[in-house]
Short mmCIF file of N, CA and C and ligand atoms in Angstrom, two decimals:
data_model
loop_
_atom_site.label_atom_id
_atom_site.label_comp_id
_atom_site.label_asym_id
_atom_site.label_seq_id
_atom_site.Cartn_x
_atom_site.Cartn_y
_atom_site.Cartn_z
N MET A 312 33.61 -56.82 -8.84
CA MET A 312 32.38 -56.12 -9.28
C MET A 312 32.32 -54.74 -8.81
N LYS A 313 32.10 -53.65 -9.71
CA LYS A 313 31.93 -52.24 -9.24
C LYS A 313 30.58 -52.04 -8.82
N LYS A 314 30.40 -51.67 -7.62
CA LYS A 314 29.10 -51.36 -6.99
C LYS A 314 28.95 -49.98 -6.41
N ALA A 315 27.74 -49.40 -6.60
CA ALA A 315 27.58 -48.01 -6.11
C ALA A 315 26.20 -47.94 -5.61
N ILE A 316 25.97 -46.82 -4.58
CA ILE A 316 24.73 -46.74 -4.12
C ILE A 316 24.30 -45.31 -4.52
N TYR A 317 22.95 -45.08 -4.75
CA TYR A 317 22.64 -43.70 -5.12
C TYR A 317 21.44 -43.34 -4.21
N PRO A 318 21.82 -42.64 -3.16
CA PRO A 318 20.77 -42.46 -2.07
C PRO A 318 20.05 -41.13 -2.24
N GLY A 319 18.82 -41.06 -1.90
CA GLY A 319 18.16 -39.86 -1.87
C GLY A 319 16.68 -39.87 -1.36
N SER A 320 15.86 -38.94 -1.40
CA SER A 320 14.42 -39.04 -0.88
C SER A 320 13.61 -39.44 -2.07
N PHE A 321 13.85 -38.94 -3.35
CA PHE A 321 13.18 -39.34 -4.55
C PHE A 321 11.60 -39.23 -4.30
N ASP A 322 11.20 -38.10 -3.74
CA ASP A 322 9.87 -37.82 -3.37
C ASP A 322 9.10 -36.73 -4.13
N PRO A 323 8.88 -36.91 -5.44
CA PRO A 323 9.01 -38.12 -6.17
C PRO A 323 10.27 -38.21 -7.09
N ILE A 324 10.52 -39.33 -7.66
CA ILE A 324 11.56 -39.43 -8.54
C ILE A 324 11.27 -38.53 -9.83
N THR A 325 12.32 -37.87 -10.33
CA THR A 325 12.18 -36.87 -11.58
C THR A 325 13.06 -37.33 -12.67
N TYR A 326 12.84 -36.76 -13.84
CA TYR A 326 13.66 -37.16 -14.82
C TYR A 326 15.14 -36.80 -14.74
N GLY A 327 15.39 -35.84 -13.74
CA GLY A 327 16.80 -35.46 -13.37
C GLY A 327 17.39 -36.71 -12.64
N HIS A 328 16.65 -37.31 -11.66
CA HIS A 328 17.12 -38.43 -10.98
C HIS A 328 17.45 -39.62 -11.99
N ILE A 329 16.46 -39.82 -12.94
CA ILE A 329 16.49 -40.92 -13.74
C ILE A 329 17.81 -40.72 -14.73
N ASP A 330 18.05 -39.50 -15.06
CA ASP A 330 19.40 -39.30 -15.85
C ASP A 330 20.56 -39.65 -15.15
N ILE A 331 20.55 -39.38 -13.81
CA ILE A 331 21.77 -39.60 -12.98
C ILE A 331 21.88 -41.28 -12.96
N ILE A 332 20.65 -41.96 -12.71
CA ILE A 332 20.75 -43.37 -12.76
C ILE A 332 21.12 -43.99 -13.89
N ASN A 333 20.66 -43.55 -15.04
CA ASN A 333 20.98 -44.07 -16.43
C ASN A 333 22.56 -43.94 -16.51
N ARG A 334 23.02 -42.79 -16.26
CA ARG A 334 24.49 -42.58 -16.50
C ARG A 334 25.32 -43.43 -15.65
N ALA A 335 24.89 -43.42 -14.29
CA ALA A 335 25.69 -44.39 -13.38
C ALA A 335 25.60 -45.77 -13.68
N SER A 336 24.58 -46.19 -14.32
CA SER A 336 24.40 -47.70 -14.61
C SER A 336 25.37 -47.87 -15.76
N HIS A 337 26.10 -47.11 -16.37
CA HIS A 337 26.98 -47.21 -17.45
C HIS A 337 28.37 -47.33 -16.78
N TYR A 338 28.50 -46.89 -15.68
CA TYR A 338 30.02 -46.77 -15.09
C TYR A 338 30.13 -47.80 -13.91
N PHE A 339 29.02 -48.29 -13.49
CA PHE A 339 29.23 -49.46 -12.41
C PHE A 339 28.57 -50.75 -12.93
N ASP A 340 28.87 -51.87 -12.41
CA ASP A 340 28.30 -53.06 -12.62
C ASP A 340 26.79 -53.18 -12.04
N GLU A 341 26.69 -52.60 -10.73
CA GLU A 341 25.54 -52.67 -10.09
C GLU A 341 25.31 -51.33 -9.33
N VAL A 342 24.24 -50.77 -9.60
CA VAL A 342 23.82 -49.46 -8.78
C VAL A 342 22.60 -49.76 -7.96
N THR A 343 22.74 -49.44 -6.78
CA THR A 343 21.32 -49.62 -5.92
C THR A 343 20.82 -48.20 -5.56
N VAL A 344 19.83 -47.97 -5.99
CA VAL A 344 19.09 -46.66 -5.59
C VAL A 344 18.50 -46.83 -4.28
N ILE A 345 18.72 -45.94 -3.26
CA ILE A 345 18.16 -46.13 -1.91
C ILE A 345 17.32 -45.11 -1.47
N VAL A 346 16.11 -45.45 -1.23
CA VAL A 346 15.24 -44.51 -0.56
C VAL A 346 15.51 -44.32 0.81
N MET A 347 15.99 -43.11 1.13
CA MET A 347 16.50 -42.87 2.49
C MET A 347 15.29 -42.28 3.24
N ASN A 348 14.88 -42.84 4.39
CA ASN A 348 13.85 -42.41 5.07
C ASN A 348 14.19 -41.41 6.08
N ASN A 349 14.17 -40.11 5.67
CA ASN A 349 14.58 -38.99 6.64
C ASN A 349 13.55 -38.49 7.41
N LYS A 350 13.66 -38.75 8.78
CA LYS A 350 12.72 -38.51 9.76
C LYS A 350 12.27 -37.03 9.86
N ALA A 351 13.19 -36.10 9.54
CA ALA A 351 13.10 -34.69 9.62
C ALA A 351 12.22 -34.26 8.41
N LYS A 352 11.95 -35.17 7.49
CA LYS A 352 11.08 -34.50 6.37
C LYS A 352 9.74 -35.30 6.36
N SER A 353 8.72 -34.50 5.95
CA SER A 353 7.41 -35.38 5.99
C SER A 353 7.09 -35.70 4.34
N PRO A 354 7.33 -36.69 3.91
CA PRO A 354 7.15 -36.98 2.51
C PRO A 354 5.81 -37.07 1.90
N LEU A 355 5.62 -36.78 0.70
CA LEU A 355 4.34 -36.98 0.03
C LEU A 355 4.09 -38.42 -0.16
N PHE A 356 5.13 -39.21 -0.60
CA PHE A 356 4.96 -40.65 -0.71
C PHE A 356 5.71 -41.41 0.56
N SER A 357 5.09 -42.44 0.99
CA SER A 357 5.79 -43.44 2.05
C SER A 357 7.02 -43.92 1.34
N ALA A 358 7.78 -44.39 2.20
CA ALA A 358 9.08 -45.09 1.61
C ALA A 358 8.61 -46.31 0.87
N GLU A 359 7.60 -47.08 1.32
CA GLU A 359 7.21 -48.22 0.50
C GLU A 359 6.66 -47.84 -0.86
N GLU A 360 6.02 -46.69 -0.85
CA GLU A 360 5.46 -46.21 -2.23
C GLU A 360 6.58 -45.78 -3.10
N ARG A 361 7.52 -45.04 -2.47
CA ARG A 361 8.72 -44.48 -3.43
C ARG A 361 9.53 -45.68 -3.90
N VAL A 362 9.65 -46.83 -3.00
CA VAL A 362 10.37 -48.06 -3.67
C VAL A 362 9.67 -48.55 -4.81
N LYS A 363 8.36 -48.81 -4.63
CA LYS A 363 7.60 -49.37 -5.80
C LYS A 363 7.71 -48.49 -7.04
N ILE A 364 7.59 -47.19 -6.84
CA ILE A 364 7.60 -46.34 -8.01
C ILE A 364 8.92 -46.40 -8.68
N LEU A 365 10.03 -46.42 -7.82
CA LEU A 365 11.39 -46.54 -8.39
C LEU A 365 11.61 -47.90 -9.14
N GLN A 366 11.17 -48.94 -8.45
CA GLN A 366 11.24 -50.17 -9.11
C GLN A 366 10.55 -50.27 -10.56
N ASN A 367 9.43 -49.60 -10.60
CA ASN A 367 8.73 -49.57 -11.75
C ASN A 367 9.40 -48.67 -12.84
N VAL A 368 10.10 -47.46 -12.38
CA VAL A 368 10.62 -46.60 -13.34
C VAL A 368 11.96 -47.25 -13.77
N THR A 369 12.60 -47.90 -13.04
CA THR A 369 13.99 -48.50 -13.33
C THR A 369 14.03 -49.88 -13.90
N LYS A 370 12.73 -50.36 -14.10
CA LYS A 370 12.69 -51.82 -14.42
C LYS A 370 13.42 -52.25 -15.74
N ASP A 371 13.75 -51.18 -16.69
CA ASP A 371 14.57 -51.55 -17.96
C ASP A 371 15.95 -51.37 -17.68
N PHE A 372 16.42 -51.11 -16.55
CA PHE A 372 17.81 -50.98 -16.30
C PHE A 372 18.29 -52.38 -15.48
N PRO A 373 18.93 -53.30 -16.28
CA PRO A 373 19.13 -54.51 -15.77
C PRO A 373 20.13 -54.50 -14.52
N ASN A 374 20.85 -53.51 -14.44
CA ASN A 374 21.93 -53.50 -13.13
C ASN A 374 21.57 -52.53 -12.10
N VAL A 375 20.34 -52.16 -12.17
CA VAL A 375 19.86 -51.18 -11.06
C VAL A 375 18.99 -51.82 -10.10
N LYS A 376 19.17 -51.78 -8.82
CA LYS A 376 18.27 -52.34 -7.90
C LYS A 376 17.77 -51.19 -6.93
N VAL A 377 16.70 -51.53 -6.26
CA VAL A 377 16.07 -50.30 -5.47
C VAL A 377 15.97 -50.96 -3.93
N ASP A 378 16.33 -50.21 -3.02
CA ASP A 378 16.14 -50.56 -1.64
C ASP A 378 15.67 -49.40 -0.86
N SER A 379 15.39 -49.54 0.44
CA SER A 379 15.09 -48.43 1.30
C SER A 379 15.94 -48.56 2.56
N PHE A 380 16.22 -47.44 3.30
CA PHE A 380 17.02 -47.57 4.55
C PHE A 380 16.74 -46.56 5.60
N ASP A 381 16.69 -46.86 6.61
CA ASP A 381 16.12 -46.01 7.79
C ASP A 381 17.36 -45.81 8.64
N GLY A 382 18.30 -45.09 8.44
CA GLY A 382 19.46 -44.95 9.31
C GLY A 382 20.59 -44.31 8.50
N LEU A 383 21.86 -44.42 9.04
CA LEU A 383 22.99 -43.76 8.43
C LEU A 383 23.56 -44.66 7.25
N LEU A 384 23.69 -43.73 6.15
CA LEU A 384 24.12 -44.36 4.80
C LEU A 384 25.37 -45.22 5.02
N ILE A 385 26.30 -44.66 5.93
CA ILE A 385 27.63 -45.36 6.03
C ILE A 385 27.26 -46.81 6.61
N ASN A 386 26.23 -46.95 7.41
CA ASN A 386 26.03 -48.41 7.87
C ASN A 386 25.29 -49.26 6.81
N TYR A 387 24.57 -48.63 6.00
CA TYR A 387 24.05 -49.49 4.95
C TYR A 387 25.25 -49.90 3.94
N ALA A 388 26.06 -49.01 3.76
CA ALA A 388 27.23 -49.25 2.75
C ALA A 388 28.17 -50.35 3.33
N LYS A 389 28.37 -50.13 4.62
CA LYS A 389 29.18 -51.08 5.32
C LYS A 389 28.57 -52.59 5.26
N GLU A 390 27.35 -52.58 5.56
CA GLU A 390 26.66 -53.92 5.49
C GLU A 390 26.65 -54.57 4.20
N LYS A 391 26.60 -53.78 3.19
CA LYS A 391 26.58 -54.36 1.76
C LYS A 391 27.98 -54.39 1.02
N ASP A 392 29.08 -53.84 1.78
CA ASP A 392 30.25 -53.78 1.30
C ASP A 392 30.28 -52.97 -0.03
N ILE A 393 29.83 -51.74 0.08
CA ILE A 393 29.87 -50.83 -1.06
C ILE A 393 30.55 -49.55 -0.63
N HIS A 394 31.43 -49.12 -1.53
CA HIS A 394 32.36 -47.95 -1.07
C HIS A 394 32.09 -46.70 -2.07
N ILE A 395 31.12 -46.71 -2.82
CA ILE A 395 30.95 -45.43 -3.62
C ILE A 395 29.50 -45.03 -3.51
N SER A 396 29.31 -43.76 -3.19
CA SER A 396 27.91 -43.16 -3.09
C SER A 396 27.91 -42.17 -4.32
N ILE A 397 26.74 -42.12 -5.09
CA ILE A 397 26.59 -41.21 -6.14
C ILE A 397 25.70 -40.12 -5.72
N ARG A 398 26.11 -38.99 -6.09
CA ARG A 398 25.08 -37.74 -5.86
C ARG A 398 25.00 -36.94 -7.17
N GLY A 399 24.06 -36.27 -7.32
CA GLY A 399 23.88 -35.39 -8.54
C GLY A 399 24.07 -33.89 -8.14
N LEU A 400 24.76 -33.04 -9.05
CA LEU A 400 24.84 -31.76 -8.81
C LEU A 400 24.25 -31.02 -9.85
N ARG A 401 23.30 -30.20 -9.44
CA ARG A 401 22.47 -29.31 -10.32
C ARG A 401 23.28 -27.84 -10.76
N ALA A 402 23.59 -27.33 -9.45
CA ALA A 402 24.09 -26.04 -9.52
C ALA A 402 24.96 -25.67 -8.41
N VAL A 403 25.55 -24.59 -8.29
CA VAL A 403 26.64 -24.17 -7.23
C VAL A 403 25.73 -24.38 -6.01
N THR A 404 24.52 -24.01 -6.02
CA THR A 404 23.69 -24.05 -4.70
C THR A 404 23.81 -25.42 -4.14
N ASP A 405 23.88 -26.53 -4.95
CA ASP A 405 23.89 -27.78 -4.20
C ASP A 405 25.17 -28.12 -3.64
N PHE A 406 26.30 -27.43 -4.04
CA PHE A 406 27.64 -27.83 -3.87
C PHE A 406 27.93 -27.78 -2.41
N GLU A 407 27.55 -26.74 -1.70
CA GLU A 407 28.00 -26.62 -0.37
C GLU A 407 27.51 -27.71 0.62
N TYR A 408 26.14 -28.12 0.46
CA TYR A 408 25.48 -29.19 1.02
C TYR A 408 26.01 -30.45 0.68
N GLU A 409 26.12 -30.72 -0.51
CA GLU A 409 26.73 -32.04 -0.97
C GLU A 409 28.11 -32.35 -0.46
N LEU A 410 28.96 -31.28 -0.58
CA LEU A 410 30.24 -31.29 -0.09
C LEU A 410 30.39 -31.73 1.40
N GLN A 411 29.48 -31.09 2.12
CA GLN A 411 29.34 -31.51 3.64
C GLN A 411 28.94 -32.93 3.79
N ILE A 412 28.00 -33.50 3.14
CA ILE A 412 27.56 -34.83 3.35
C ILE A 412 28.67 -35.63 2.77
N ALA A 413 29.33 -35.48 1.74
CA ALA A 413 30.38 -36.43 1.25
C ALA A 413 31.41 -36.47 2.23
N GLN A 414 31.91 -35.19 2.72
CA GLN A 414 33.14 -35.29 3.75
C GLN A 414 32.62 -35.84 4.98
N THR A 415 31.39 -35.72 5.37
CA THR A 415 30.90 -36.36 6.75
C THR A 415 30.97 -37.91 6.39
N ASN A 416 30.29 -38.28 5.30
CA ASN A 416 30.37 -39.85 5.16
C ASN A 416 31.79 -40.39 5.07
N TYR A 417 32.75 -39.61 4.41
CA TYR A 417 34.12 -40.06 4.30
C TYR A 417 34.61 -40.23 5.61
N GLU A 418 34.51 -39.21 6.44
CA GLU A 418 35.09 -39.21 7.88
C GLU A 418 34.51 -40.22 8.76
N LEU A 419 33.12 -40.32 8.79
CA LEU A 419 32.34 -41.20 9.69
C LEU A 419 32.83 -42.63 9.22
N SER A 420 33.10 -42.86 7.96
CA SER A 420 33.25 -44.26 7.59
C SER A 420 34.77 -44.61 7.60
N ASN A 421 35.55 -43.67 8.02
CA ASN A 421 37.16 -44.02 8.05
C ASN A 421 37.62 -44.17 6.65
N GLY A 422 37.02 -43.40 5.68
CA GLY A 422 37.46 -43.46 4.40
C GLY A 422 36.99 -44.72 3.47
N GLU A 423 35.99 -45.39 4.13
CA GLU A 423 35.41 -46.55 3.47
C GLU A 423 34.36 -46.13 2.52
N LEU A 424 33.66 -44.97 2.65
CA LEU A 424 32.66 -44.57 1.80
C LEU A 424 32.97 -43.21 1.17
N ASP A 425 33.23 -43.24 0.01
CA ASP A 425 33.59 -42.09 -0.89
C ASP A 425 32.34 -41.67 -1.89
N THR A 426 32.39 -40.39 -2.32
CA THR A 426 31.30 -39.91 -3.02
C THR A 426 31.67 -39.58 -4.47
N MET A 427 30.98 -39.83 -5.44
CA MET A 427 31.18 -39.42 -6.77
C MET A 427 29.99 -38.62 -7.30
N PHE A 428 30.37 -37.44 -7.82
CA PHE A 428 29.22 -36.53 -8.38
C PHE A 428 29.09 -36.57 -9.78
N LEU A 429 27.93 -36.64 -10.22
CA LEU A 429 27.59 -36.56 -11.62
C LEU A 429 26.90 -35.21 -11.75
N THR A 430 27.38 -34.37 -12.68
CA THR A 430 26.65 -33.14 -13.00
C THR A 430 25.28 -33.32 -13.71
N THR A 431 24.35 -32.58 -13.37
CA THR A 431 23.04 -32.85 -14.18
C THR A 431 23.11 -32.54 -15.68
N SER A 432 22.41 -33.22 -16.44
CA SER A 432 22.27 -32.73 -17.78
C SER A 432 21.53 -31.51 -17.87
N LEU A 433 21.92 -30.50 -18.67
CA LEU A 433 21.49 -29.13 -18.71
C LEU A 433 19.84 -29.13 -18.72
N GLU A 434 19.31 -30.13 -19.54
CA GLU A 434 17.98 -29.94 -19.74
C GLU A 434 17.04 -30.30 -18.41
N TYR A 435 17.72 -30.86 -17.32
CA TYR A 435 17.22 -31.21 -16.21
C TYR A 435 17.68 -30.42 -14.91
N ALA A 436 18.49 -29.41 -15.20
CA ALA A 436 19.14 -28.74 -14.17
C ALA A 436 18.20 -27.97 -13.28
N TYR A 437 16.95 -27.66 -13.81
CA TYR A 437 15.98 -26.83 -13.06
C TYR A 437 15.11 -27.70 -12.23
N LEU A 438 15.21 -29.06 -12.30
CA LEU A 438 14.22 -29.97 -11.82
C LEU A 438 14.57 -30.28 -10.38
N SER A 439 13.45 -30.20 -9.50
CA SER A 439 13.67 -30.78 -8.11
C SER A 439 12.36 -31.26 -7.80
N SER A 440 12.36 -32.34 -6.73
CA SER A 440 11.16 -32.94 -6.38
C SER A 440 10.33 -32.02 -5.66
N SER A 441 10.97 -30.93 -4.90
CA SER A 441 10.08 -30.05 -4.27
C SER A 441 9.38 -29.11 -5.21
N SER A 442 9.87 -28.75 -6.40
CA SER A 442 9.20 -27.90 -7.32
C SER A 442 8.13 -28.69 -8.08
N VAL A 443 8.39 -29.98 -8.27
CA VAL A 443 7.41 -30.84 -8.88
C VAL A 443 6.18 -30.98 -7.86
N LYS A 444 6.39 -31.01 -6.64
CA LYS A 444 5.19 -31.12 -5.65
C LYS A 444 4.51 -29.73 -5.58
N GLU A 445 5.31 -28.56 -5.71
CA GLU A 445 4.57 -27.34 -5.56
C GLU A 445 3.77 -27.10 -6.76
N ILE A 446 4.12 -27.44 -8.09
CA ILE A 446 3.54 -27.27 -9.16
C ILE A 446 2.21 -28.14 -9.25
N ALA A 447 2.39 -29.40 -8.80
CA ALA A 447 1.15 -30.30 -8.76
C ALA A 447 0.19 -30.00 -7.77
N SER A 448 0.71 -29.38 -6.72
CA SER A 448 -0.33 -28.91 -5.59
C SER A 448 -1.24 -27.85 -6.18
N PHE A 449 -0.86 -27.25 -7.10
CA PHE A 449 -1.77 -26.19 -7.91
C PHE A 449 -2.18 -26.63 -9.07
N HIS A 450 -2.20 -28.04 -9.32
CA HIS A 450 -2.63 -28.63 -10.47
C HIS A 450 -2.04 -28.14 -11.70
N GLY A 451 -0.70 -27.79 -11.66
CA GLY A 451 0.03 -27.38 -12.82
C GLY A 451 0.59 -28.66 -13.53
N ASP A 452 1.26 -28.32 -14.62
CA ASP A 452 1.69 -29.33 -15.57
C ASP A 452 3.08 -29.87 -15.17
N ILE A 453 3.17 -31.09 -14.81
CA ILE A 453 4.45 -31.68 -14.42
C ILE A 453 4.94 -32.71 -15.37
N SER A 454 4.47 -32.68 -16.64
CA SER A 454 4.65 -33.77 -17.66
C SER A 454 6.22 -33.68 -18.07
N LYS A 455 6.79 -32.51 -17.87
CA LYS A 455 8.10 -32.37 -18.38
C LYS A 455 9.11 -32.85 -17.35
N CYS A 456 8.71 -32.95 -16.04
CA CYS A 456 9.37 -33.26 -14.85
C CYS A 456 9.51 -34.67 -14.50
N VAL A 457 8.41 -35.45 -14.73
CA VAL A 457 8.39 -36.79 -14.25
C VAL A 457 7.69 -37.76 -15.29
N PRO A 458 8.06 -39.13 -15.30
CA PRO A 458 7.48 -40.01 -16.29
C PRO A 458 5.91 -40.03 -16.17
N PRO A 459 5.13 -40.36 -17.20
CA PRO A 459 3.64 -40.34 -17.09
C PRO A 459 3.06 -41.16 -15.91
N GLU A 460 3.58 -42.34 -15.67
CA GLU A 460 3.09 -43.08 -14.58
C GLU A 460 3.38 -42.47 -13.16
N VAL A 461 4.41 -41.63 -12.97
CA VAL A 461 4.67 -41.03 -11.70
C VAL A 461 3.76 -39.72 -11.59
N GLU A 462 3.47 -39.22 -12.83
CA GLU A 462 2.66 -37.92 -13.02
C GLU A 462 1.14 -38.16 -12.35
N LYS A 463 0.70 -39.51 -12.80
CA LYS A 463 -0.59 -39.84 -12.34
C LYS A 463 -0.68 -40.15 -10.93
N LEU A 464 0.34 -40.74 -10.45
CA LEU A 464 0.34 -41.00 -8.84
C LEU A 464 0.42 -39.76 -8.14
N VAL A 465 1.24 -38.70 -8.66
CA VAL A 465 1.42 -37.48 -7.90
C VAL A 465 -0.02 -36.71 -7.84
N TYR A 466 -0.68 -36.60 -8.89
CA TYR A 466 -1.92 -35.85 -9.00
C TYR A 466 -2.96 -36.70 -8.08
N GLU A 467 -2.91 -37.98 -8.13
CA GLU A 467 -3.91 -38.82 -7.28
C GLU A 467 -3.66 -38.35 -5.85
N LYS A 468 -2.30 -38.38 -5.45
CA LYS A 468 -2.02 -38.18 -4.17
C LYS A 468 -2.55 -36.78 -3.74
N PHE A 469 -2.31 -35.72 -4.57
CA PHE A 469 -2.78 -34.28 -4.27
C PHE A 469 -4.52 -34.24 -4.26
N ASP A 470 -5.05 -34.95 -5.13
CA ASP A 470 -6.53 -35.16 -5.13
C ASP A 470 -7.04 -35.61 -3.79
N ARG A 471 -6.27 -36.80 -3.26
CA ARG A 471 -6.81 -37.33 -1.99
C ARG A 471 -6.48 -36.36 -0.77
N LEU A 472 -5.37 -35.57 -0.86
CA LEU A 472 -5.16 -34.74 0.19
C LEU A 472 -6.13 -33.56 0.12
N ASP A 473 -6.59 -33.09 -1.07
CA ASP A 473 -7.59 -32.11 -1.20
C ASP A 473 -8.83 -32.44 -0.70
N ALA A 474 -9.20 -33.77 -1.00
CA ALA A 474 -10.53 -34.31 -0.65
C ALA A 474 -10.47 -34.40 1.02
N SER A 475 -9.36 -34.80 1.55
CA SER A 475 -9.42 -34.98 2.97
C SER A 475 -9.41 -33.66 3.76
N LEU A 476 -8.67 -32.80 3.07
CA LEU A 476 -8.69 -31.33 3.67
C LEU A 476 -10.28 -30.83 3.70
N LEU A 477 -10.87 -31.04 2.61
CA LEU A 477 -12.17 -30.55 2.37
C LEU A 477 -13.17 -31.18 3.44
N GLN A 478 -13.02 -32.55 3.42
CA GLN A 478 -13.78 -33.28 4.55
C GLN A 478 -13.60 -32.91 5.87
N ASN A 479 -12.32 -32.55 6.19
CA ASN A 479 -11.89 -32.07 7.59
C ASN A 479 -12.10 -30.47 7.90
N SER A 480 -12.47 -29.78 6.81
CA SER A 480 -12.72 -28.41 7.17
C SER A 480 -13.91 -28.04 7.86
N PRO A 481 -13.89 -27.10 8.80
CA PRO A 481 -15.04 -26.77 9.55
C PRO A 481 -16.29 -26.35 8.80
N ASN A 482 -16.14 -25.92 7.58
CA ASN A 482 -17.36 -25.69 6.74
C ASN A 482 -17.87 -26.71 5.96
N ALA A 483 -17.19 -27.97 6.10
CA ALA A 483 -17.64 -29.17 5.25
C ALA A 483 -19.03 -29.55 5.66
P1 ADP B 1599 18.04 -35.49 -0.92
O1 ADP B 1599 16.77 -35.20 -0.23
O2 ADP B 1599 18.84 -36.53 -0.33
O3 ADP B 1599 18.80 -34.38 -1.45
P2 ADP B 1599 16.80 -35.89 -3.51
O4 ADP B 1599 15.90 -36.88 -4.01
O5 ADP B 1599 16.24 -34.55 -3.62
O6 ADP B 1599 17.51 -36.34 -2.24
O7 ADP B 1599 18.03 -36.01 -4.48
C1 ADP B 1599 18.95 -37.19 -4.52
C2 ADP B 1599 20.12 -36.78 -5.27
O8 ADP B 1599 19.88 -36.52 -6.72
C3 ADP B 1599 20.91 -35.50 -4.78
O9 ADP B 1599 22.31 -35.76 -5.05
C4 ADP B 1599 20.44 -34.44 -5.68
O10 ADP B 1599 21.33 -33.42 -5.92
C5 ADP B 1599 20.21 -35.21 -6.95
N1 ADP B 1599 19.20 -34.58 -7.91
C6 ADP B 1599 18.10 -34.06 -7.65
N2 ADP B 1599 17.47 -33.51 -8.63
C7 ADP B 1599 18.45 -33.70 -9.71
C8 ADP B 1599 18.31 -33.21 -11.03
N3 ADP B 1599 17.19 -32.61 -11.62
N4 ADP B 1599 19.41 -33.56 -11.79
C9 ADP B 1599 20.45 -34.25 -11.25
N5 ADP B 1599 20.55 -34.42 -9.93
C10 ADP B 1599 19.55 -34.26 -9.24
#
């Protein structure tokens, strides 16, 4: 059985990620999308929320599973006996960072975890989770970037953040 993992922050998942998941699901018998809990980042959605969102968005892909992990990817891969990690490449700017992660994973795992890159479909090349968050924080239109159910959750999150900022402001 050909298995792969697709790790990322997915904060939030965009149509770019979904495109990679969809394509990977054709090349592998089983793809596990892993929400990596990166302690250096302060995410908009908790890992539990992101797992739920991903489960909902990928429910129509029969061979796609969702999980989360708080640690080194090579340890997750070893535990599950998976040897391919999938990453998406949008532009040359992604390359240096992705190459470094891929080589680190390969070396740290003694060649047990290799990386396969899928280049993004051109229509999604401009999309990133951080630009989605920036646009939404100014109440801009993110409908071309994320599915409707994700759009709703992102706006709700920013509305709640705005409300708590107002409540805690010294002039409130
Ligand atoms: P990370 O914080 O680990 O980079 P992301 O959630 O931002 O996680 O991205 C996960 C993976 O998906 C990365 O390989 C990234 O390059 C890829 N990716 C992100 N946005 C897109 C997109 N629009 N098209 C294709 N791949 C993408």
